[in-house]
Amino acid sequence: MSSPRALRGRLLDFTDDPAKAGASALRYIEDGILVMDGGRITARGPASGILPTLGDMPIDDHSGRLILPGFIDLHIHFPQSRVIAAFGTQLMDWLERYTFPEESRLADPAIARAMAAFFLDELLANGTTTAVVYGTVHAGATDEFFAESAARDTRMIAGKSMMDRNAPDFLRDTAQSSYEEVKGLIGRWHGRGRQHYVVTPRFAITSTDEQLEACATLLREHPDVYLQTHLSENDREIAFVREIYPWAANYADVYRRFGLMGPRSLFGHSIHLDDSEVAMLADSGSAAIFCPTSNTFLGSGLFDRDRLAAGGVRIGLATDVGGGTSYSMLATAGEAYKVLQLRRQTLRPLDAFHMMTRGNAEVLGLGDRIGTLDVGSDADVVVLDAGATPAMAHRMTAVDGDLEQELFVQMIMGDDRSVAATYVAGARAVRRR
Ligand code: GUN
Ligand code: ZN
């Protein structure tokens, strides 16, 4: 457990969704103190009130910088850190040519451990303190991931990819073996400290009916684990799903009929949906996860946020590294803005910062633990410096104290360079490898 520590700076978080409640959803203290003890936030408020109560508690002085809840990334692949920036393909070729061969290396637990360590260090350097993570098909690689996360005390939600067809032999499990391996992983890791399990059939193409049934069984047997998969990302992918599930009304209907939709289910991409698929997501309380840098990089398509929101679908934001091109949730919000521009929609800075923090926490049903600076919440915090690069500092001279403009500069120009510090469960994160 971390020892007591206070942070001084500009405290910013959300008490509600600014898309619904407007600017009153924002909570901002220009000269604030955040007190962290035993991994939790124990006090917060104006420096004038809190400083006199601190005695000799150490204070990290971040005056002038923004202190926010740690960012939350709702879809990312830890084995793909060497797949980012793979040239020239769209989804199905990209999987075959670059991704599957790289994922096969994680059969070796030592490689998996090193990949997990690099990945977690990189997330923390980008201010991301919670992520929903795909592993490879290898159960042992997911054990290594959880072990590295537990060593850092990060709140991570991870699962081994289940895939028993339409993948190379060396990356295939079976319905039965995947069921047993996932049972084991849930038993070893789910609810241990800050680790959570997410049942992870890679996508409808790489699972048989038996494996999707096994996923439903796992969800019934463990109602508090999550489910994640990919949905309606790419035209060739969608055509392949139609071919192998001729009985299904559409792509989403495959997941629905196997009982995989619900309020703890996260569907990556969800780009090319028809109206009945939007209704299935909304009616089941499932979440659609917007992965903008991946969707532009792989040429997948433009996420239709307004249509899904109007249809009542819960929406989260994510990087999708390594189809995605940046670990930074700031850069991801910037790309989301550009995708929505092409749709003639918009992403206001308050909405973007809400999504990265409290919004994504609410999608996970973890709003009481992460995503805000509430007293009692986990002390996962990111500190942002708007003058991190010469170009940002120069741009900021035209901002004149306007907070929303500053946030917009961060999401358009910022990345790991603007992260001055990250705190995990009250302790400052340092790179381990
Ligand atoms: N669909 C199935 N697997 C993947 C993956 O690894 N990345 C992306 N972007 N889409 C997928
Ligand atoms: Zn993905």
PDB file of N, CA and C in Angstrom, residues 307-362:
ATOM      1  N   ARG A 307     -25.713   8.557 -34.572  1.00  0.00           N
ATOM      2  CA  ARG A 307     -26.764   7.576 -34.850  1.00  0.00           C
ATOM      3  C   ARG A 307     -26.861   6.573 -33.704  1.00  0.00           C
ATOM      4  N   LEU A 308     -25.728   6.097 -33.227  1.00  0.00           N
ATOM      5  CA  LEU A 308     -25.756   5.131 -32.129  1.00  0.00           C
ATOM      6  C   LEU A 308     -26.278   5.773 -30.841  1.00  0.00           C
ATOM      7  N   ALA A 309     -25.840   6.996 -30.585  1.00  0.00           N
ATOM      8  CA  ALA A 309     -26.302   7.680 -29.363  1.00  0.00           C
ATOM      9  C   ALA A 309     -27.812   7.913 -29.438  1.00  0.00           C
ATOM     10  N   ALA A 310     -28.301   8.328 -30.609  1.00  0.00           N
ATOM     11  CA  ALA A 310     -29.747   8.554 -30.761  1.00  0.00           C
ATOM     12  C   ALA A 310     -30.518   7.246 -30.600  1.00  0.00           C
ATOM     13  N   GLY A 311     -29.891   6.135 -30.974  1.00  0.00           N
ATOM     14  CA  GLY A 311     -30.524   4.833 -30.822  1.00  0.00           C
ATOM     15  C   GLY A 311     -30.422   4.279 -29.405  1.00  0.00           C
ATOM     16  N   GLY A 312     -29.771   5.024 -28.511  1.00  0.00           N
ATOM     17  CA  GLY A 312     -29.707   4.605 -27.108  1.00  0.00           C
ATOM     18  C   GLY A 312     -28.572   3.645 -26.785  1.00  0.00           C
ATOM     19  N   VAL A 313     -27.553   3.603 -27.648  1.00  0.00           N
ATOM     20  CA  VAL A 313     -26.416   2.708 -27.413  1.00  0.00           C
ATOM     21  C   VAL A 313     -25.384   3.411 -26.526  1.00  0.00           C
ATOM     22  N   ARG A 314     -24.874   2.701 -25.543  1.00  0.00           N
ATOM     23  CA  ARG A 314     -23.779   3.224 -24.721  1.00  0.00           C
ATOM     24  C   ARG A 314     -22.491   3.167 -25.555  1.00  0.00           C
ATOM     25  N   ILE A 315     -21.667   4.210 -25.433  1.00  0.00           N
ATOM     26  CA  ILE A 315     -20.496   4.336 -26.302  1.00  0.00           C
ATOM     27  C   ILE A 315     -19.238   4.580 -25.472  1.00  0.00           C
ATOM     28  N   GLY A 316     -18.180   3.838 -25.795  1.00  0.00           N
ATOM     29  CA  GLY A 316     -16.880   4.045 -25.157  1.00  0.00           C
ATOM     30  C   GLY A 316     -15.831   4.390 -26.191  1.00  0.00           C
ATOM     31  N   LEU A 317     -14.653   4.786 -25.714  1.00  0.00           N
ATOM     32  CA  LEU A 317     -13.559   5.228 -26.581  1.00  0.00           C
ATOM     33  C   LEU A 317     -12.314   4.396 -26.289  1.00  0.00           C
ATOM     34  N   ALA A 318     -11.577   4.052 -27.348  1.00  0.00           N
ATOM     35  CA  ALA A 318     -10.426   3.173 -27.156  1.00  0.00           C
ATOM     36  C   ALA A 318      -9.388   3.362 -28.252  1.00  0.00           C
ATOM     37  N   THR A 319      -8.170   2.879 -27.975  1.00  0.00           N
ATOM     38  CA  THR A 319      -7.069   3.014 -28.935  1.00  0.00           C
ATOM     39  C   THR A 319      -7.024   1.882 -29.956  1.00  0.00           C
ATOM     40  N   ASP A 320      -7.354   0.638 -29.540  1.00  0.00           N
ATOM     41  CA  ASP A 320      -7.184  -0.547 -30.390  1.00  0.00           C
ATOM     42  C   ASP A 320      -5.767  -0.700 -30.930  1.00  0.00           C
ATOM     43  N   VAL A 321      -4.751  -0.317 -30.176  1.00  0.00           N
ATOM     44  CA  VAL A 321      -3.386  -0.719 -30.557  1.00  0.00           C
ATOM     45  C   VAL A 321      -3.387  -2.236 -30.690  1.00  0.00           C
ATOM     46  N   GLY A 322      -2.745  -2.883 -31.752  1.00  0.00           N
ATOM     47  CA  GLY A 322      -1.943  -2.304 -32.768  1.00  0.00           C
ATOM     48  C   GLY A 322      -2.630  -2.042 -34.101  1.00  0.00           C
ATOM     49  N   GLY A 323      -3.980  -2.305 -34.298  1.00  0.00           N
ATOM     50  CA  GLY A 323      -4.634  -1.720 -35.455  1.00  0.00           C
ATOM     51  C   GLY A 323      -4.638  -0.204 -35.269  1.00  0.00           C
ATOM     52  N   GLY A 324      -4.851   0.220 -34.019  1.00  0.00           N
ATOM     53  CA  GLY A 324      -4.722   1.634 -33.668  1.00  0.00           C
ATOM     54  C   GLY A 324      -3.267   2.053 -33.675  1.00  0.00           C
ATOM     55  N   THR A 325      -3.042   3.347 -33.812  1.00  0.00           N
ATOM     56  CA  THR A 325      -1.673   3.818 -34.051  1.00  0.00           C
ATOM     57  C   THR A 325      -1.071   4.593 -32.890  1.00  0.00           C
ATOM     58  N   SER A 326      -1.796   4.751 -31.790  1.00  0.00           N
ATOM     59  CA  SER A 326      -1.225   5.484 -30.657  1.00  0.00           C
ATOM     60  C   SER A 326      -1.759   4.900 -29.354  1.00  0.00           C
ATOM     61  N   TYR A 327      -0.892   4.828 -28.342  1.00  0.00           N
ATOM     62  CA  TYR A 327      -1.322   4.432 -27.000  1.00  0.00           C
ATOM     63  C   TYR A 327      -2.029   5.575 -26.279  1.00  0.00           C
ATOM     64  N   SER A 328      -1.930   6.772 -26.845  1.00  0.00           N
ATOM     65  CA  SER A 328      -2.401   7.956 -26.134  1.00  0.00           C
ATOM     66  C   SER A 328      -3.912   8.137 -26.290  1.00  0.00           C
ATOM     67  N   MET A 329      -4.616   8.230 -25.181  1.00  0.00           N
ATOM     68  CA  MET A 329      -6.049   8.534 -25.254  1.00  0.00           C
ATOM     69  C   MET A 329      -6.272   9.974 -25.704  1.00  0.00           C
ATOM     70  N   LEU A 330      -5.282  10.858 -25.482  1.00  0.00           N
ATOM     71  CA  LEU A 330      -5.392  12.231 -25.999  1.00  0.00           C
ATOM     72  C   LEU A 330      -5.389  12.197 -27.527  1.00  0.00           C
ATOM     73  N   ALA A 331      -4.397  11.514 -28.107  1.00  0.00           N
ATOM     74  CA  ALA A 331      -4.319  11.407 -29.569  1.00  0.00           C
ATOM     75  C   ALA A 331      -5.550  10.699 -30.120  1.00  0.00           C
ATOM     76  N   THR A 332      -6.055   9.733 -29.361  1.00  0.00           N
ATOM     77  CA  THR A 332      -7.244   8.994 -29.787  1.00  0.00           C
ATOM     78  C   THR A 332      -8.463   9.916 -29.835  1.00  0.00           C
ATOM     79  N   ALA A 333      -8.590  10.775 -28.837  1.00  0.00           N
ATOM     80  CA  ALA A 333      -9.696  11.750 -28.837  1.00  0.00           C
ATOM     81  C   ALA A 333      -9.535  12.720 -30.002  1.00  0.00           C
ATOM     82  N   GLY A 334      -8.298  13.085 -30.315  1.00  0.00           N
ATOM     83  CA  GLY A 334      -8.051  13.963 -31.458  1.00  0.00           C
ATOM     84  C   GLY A 334      -8.493  13.315 -32.759  1.00  0.00           C
ATOM     85  N   GLU A 335      -8.183  12.039 -32.905  1.00  0.00           N
ATOM     86  CA  GLU A 335      -8.589  11.309 -34.120  1.00  0.00           C
ATOM     87  C   GLU A 335     -10.112  11.125 -34.151  1.00  0.00           C
ATOM     88  N   ALA A 336     -10.703  10.926 -32.986  1.00  0.00           N
ATOM     89  CA  ALA A 336     -12.173  10.810 -32.908  1.00  0.00           C
ATOM     90  C   ALA A 336     -12.812  12.096 -33.421  1.00  0.00           C
ATOM     91  N   TYR A 337     -12.234  13.216 -33.011  1.00  0.00           N
ATOM     92  CA  TYR A 337     -12.740  14.506 -33.492  1.00  0.00           C
ATOM     93  C   TYR A 337     -12.708  14.558 -35.016  1.00  0.00           C
ATOM     94  N   LYS A 338     -11.599  14.090 -35.613  1.00  0.00           N
ATOM     95  CA  LYS A 338     -11.449  14.158 -37.081  1.00  0.00           C
ATOM     96  C   LYS A 338     -12.413  13.204 -37.789  1.00  0.00           C
ATOM     97  N   VAL A 339     -12.585  12.004 -37.240  1.00  0.00           N
ATOM     98  CA  VAL A 339     -13.560  11.061 -37.824  1.00  0.00           C
ATOM     99  C   VAL A 339     -14.953  11.683 -37.788  1.00  0.00           C
ATOM    100  N   LEU A 340     -15.296  12.291 -36.668  1.00  0.00           N
ATOM    101  CA  LEU A 340     -16.636  12.865 -36.540  1.00  0.00           C
ATOM    102  C   LEU A 340     -16.785  14.100 -37.436  1.00  0.00           C
ATOM    103  N   GLN A 341     -15.705  14.832 -37.659  1.00  0.00           N
ATOM    104  CA  GLN A 341     -15.749  15.926 -38.643  1.00  0.00           C
ATOM    105  C   GLN A 341     -16.171  15.393 -40.008  1.00  0.00           C
ATOM    106  N   LEU A 342     -15.581  14.249 -40.412  1.00  0.00           N
ATOM    107  CA  LEU A 342     -15.912  13.670 -41.718  1.00  0.00           C
ATOM    108  C   LEU A 342     -17.372  13.213 -41.772  1.00  0.00           C
ATOM    109  N   ARG A 343     -17.958  12.948 -40.603  1.00  0.00           N
ATOM    110  CA  ARG A 343     -19.384  12.595 -40.505  1.00  0.00           C
ATOM    111  C   ARG A 343     -20.262  13.818 -40.308  1.00  0.00           C
ATOM    112  N   ARG A 344     -19.653  15.013 -40.315  1.00  0.00           N
ATOM    113  CA  ARG A 344     -20.383  16.258 -39.994  1.00  0.00           C
ATOM    114  C   ARG A 344     -20.967  16.205 -38.589  1.00  0.00           C
ATOM    115  N   GLN A 345     -20.221  15.534 -37.695  1.00  0.00           N
ATOM    116  CA  GLN A 345     -20.578  15.514 -36.274  1.00  0.00           C
ATOM    117  C   GLN A 345     -19.439  16.195 -35.522  1.00  0.00           C
ATOM    118  N   THR A 346     -19.547  16.330 -34.211  1.00  0.00           N
ATOM    119  CA  THR A 346     -18.456  16.968 -33.498  1.00  0.00           C
ATOM    120  C   THR A 346     -18.153  16.269 -32.178  1.00  0.00           C
ATOM    121  N   LEU A 347     -17.006  16.575 -31.614  1.00  0.00           N
ATOM    122  CA  LEU A 347     -16.623  16.063 -30.301  1.00  0.00           C
ATOM    123  C   LEU A 347     -16.071  17.240 -29.510  1.00  0.00           C
ATOM    124  N   ARG A 348     -16.912  17.768 -28.624  1.00  0.00           N
ATOM    125  CA  ARG A 348     -16.463  18.902 -27.816  1.00  0.00           C
ATOM    126  C   ARG A 348     -15.445  18.416 -26.790  1.00  0.00           C
ATOM    127  N   PRO A 349     -14.489  19.283 -26.434  1.00  0.00           N
ATOM    128  CA  PRO A 349     -13.423  18.847 -25.531  1.00  0.00           C
ATOM    129  C   PRO A 349     -13.948  18.308 -24.196  1.00  0.00           C
ATOM    130  N   LEU A 350     -15.001  18.917 -23.652  1.00  0.00           N
ATOM    131  CA  LEU A 350     -15.505  18.389 -22.371  1.00  0.00           C
ATOM    132  C   LEU A 350     -16.045  16.973 -22.563  1.00  0.00           C
ATOM    133  N   ASP A 351     -16.731  16.735 -23.682  1.00  0.00           N
ATOM    134  CA  ASP A 351     -17.262  15.391 -23.946  1.00  0.00           C
ATOM    135  C   ASP A 351     -16.121  14.388 -24.128  1.00  0.00           C
ATOM    136  N   ALA A 352     -15.055  14.815 -24.793  1.00  0.00           N
ATOM    137  CA  ALA A 352     -13.916  13.917 -25.013  1.00  0.00           C
ATOM    138  C   ALA A 352     -13.248  13.553 -23.682  1.00  0.00           C
ATOM    139  N   PHE A 353     -12.999  14.546 -22.847  1.00  0.00           N
ATOM    140  CA  PHE A 353     -12.323  14.253 -21.573  1.00  0.00           C
ATOM    141  C   PHE A 353     -13.233  13.469 -20.629  1.00  0.00           C
ATOM    142  N   HIS A 354     -14.546  13.704 -20.741  1.00  0.00           N
ATOM    143  CA  HIS A 354     -15.469  12.880 -19.969  1.00  0.00           C
ATOM    144  C   HIS A 354     -15.398  11.425 -20.409  1.00  0.00           C
ATOM    145  N   MET A 355     -15.398  11.207 -21.731  1.00  0.00           N
ATOM    146  CA  MET A 355     -15.328   9.830 -22.258  1.00  0.00           C
ATOM    147  C   MET A 355     -14.084   9.099 -21.760  1.00  0.00           C
ATOM    148  N   MET A 356     -12.951   9.776 -21.815  1.00  0.00           N
ATOM    149  CA  MET A 356     -11.674   9.138 -21.439  1.00  0.00           C
ATOM    150  C   MET A 356     -11.607   8.764 -19.961  1.00  0.00           C
ATOM    151  N   THR A 357     -12.464   9.414 -19.148  1.00  0.00           N
ATOM    152  CA  THR A 357     -12.380   9.220 -17.696  1.00  0.00           C
ATOM    153  C   THR A 357     -13.694   8.623 -17.175  1.00  0.00           C
ATOM    154  N   ARG A 358     -14.580   9.473 -16.687  1.00  0.00           N
ATOM    155  CA  ARG A 358     -15.811   8.977 -16.070  1.00  0.00           C
ATOM    156  C   ARG A 358     -16.701   8.204 -17.047  1.00  0.00           C
ATOM    157  N   GLY A 359     -16.765   8.648 -18.302  1.00  0.00           N
ATOM    158  CA  GLY A 359     -17.630   7.992 -19.286  1.00  0.00           C
ATOM    159  C   GLY A 359     -17.234   6.540 -19.474  1.00  0.00           C
ATOM    160  N   ASN A 360     -15.947   6.306 -19.737  1.00  0.00           N
ATOM    161  CA  ASN A 360     -15.486   4.924 -19.923  1.00  0.00           C
ATOM    162  C   ASN A 360     -15.622   4.116 -18.638  1.00  0.00           C
ATOM    163  N   ALA A 361     -15.448   4.753 -17.488  1.00  0.00           N
ATOM    164  CA  ALA A 361     -15.647   4.043 -16.210  1.00  0.00           C
ATOM    165  C   ALA A 361     -17.102   3.600 -16.065  1.00  0.00           C
ATOM    166  N   GLU A 362     -18.026   4.466 -16.463  1.00  0.00           N
ATOM    167  CA  GLU A 362     -19.456   4.130 -16.377  1.00  0.00           C
ATOM    168  C   GLU A 362     -19.808   2.990 -17.334  1.00  0.00           C
TER     169      GLU A 362
END
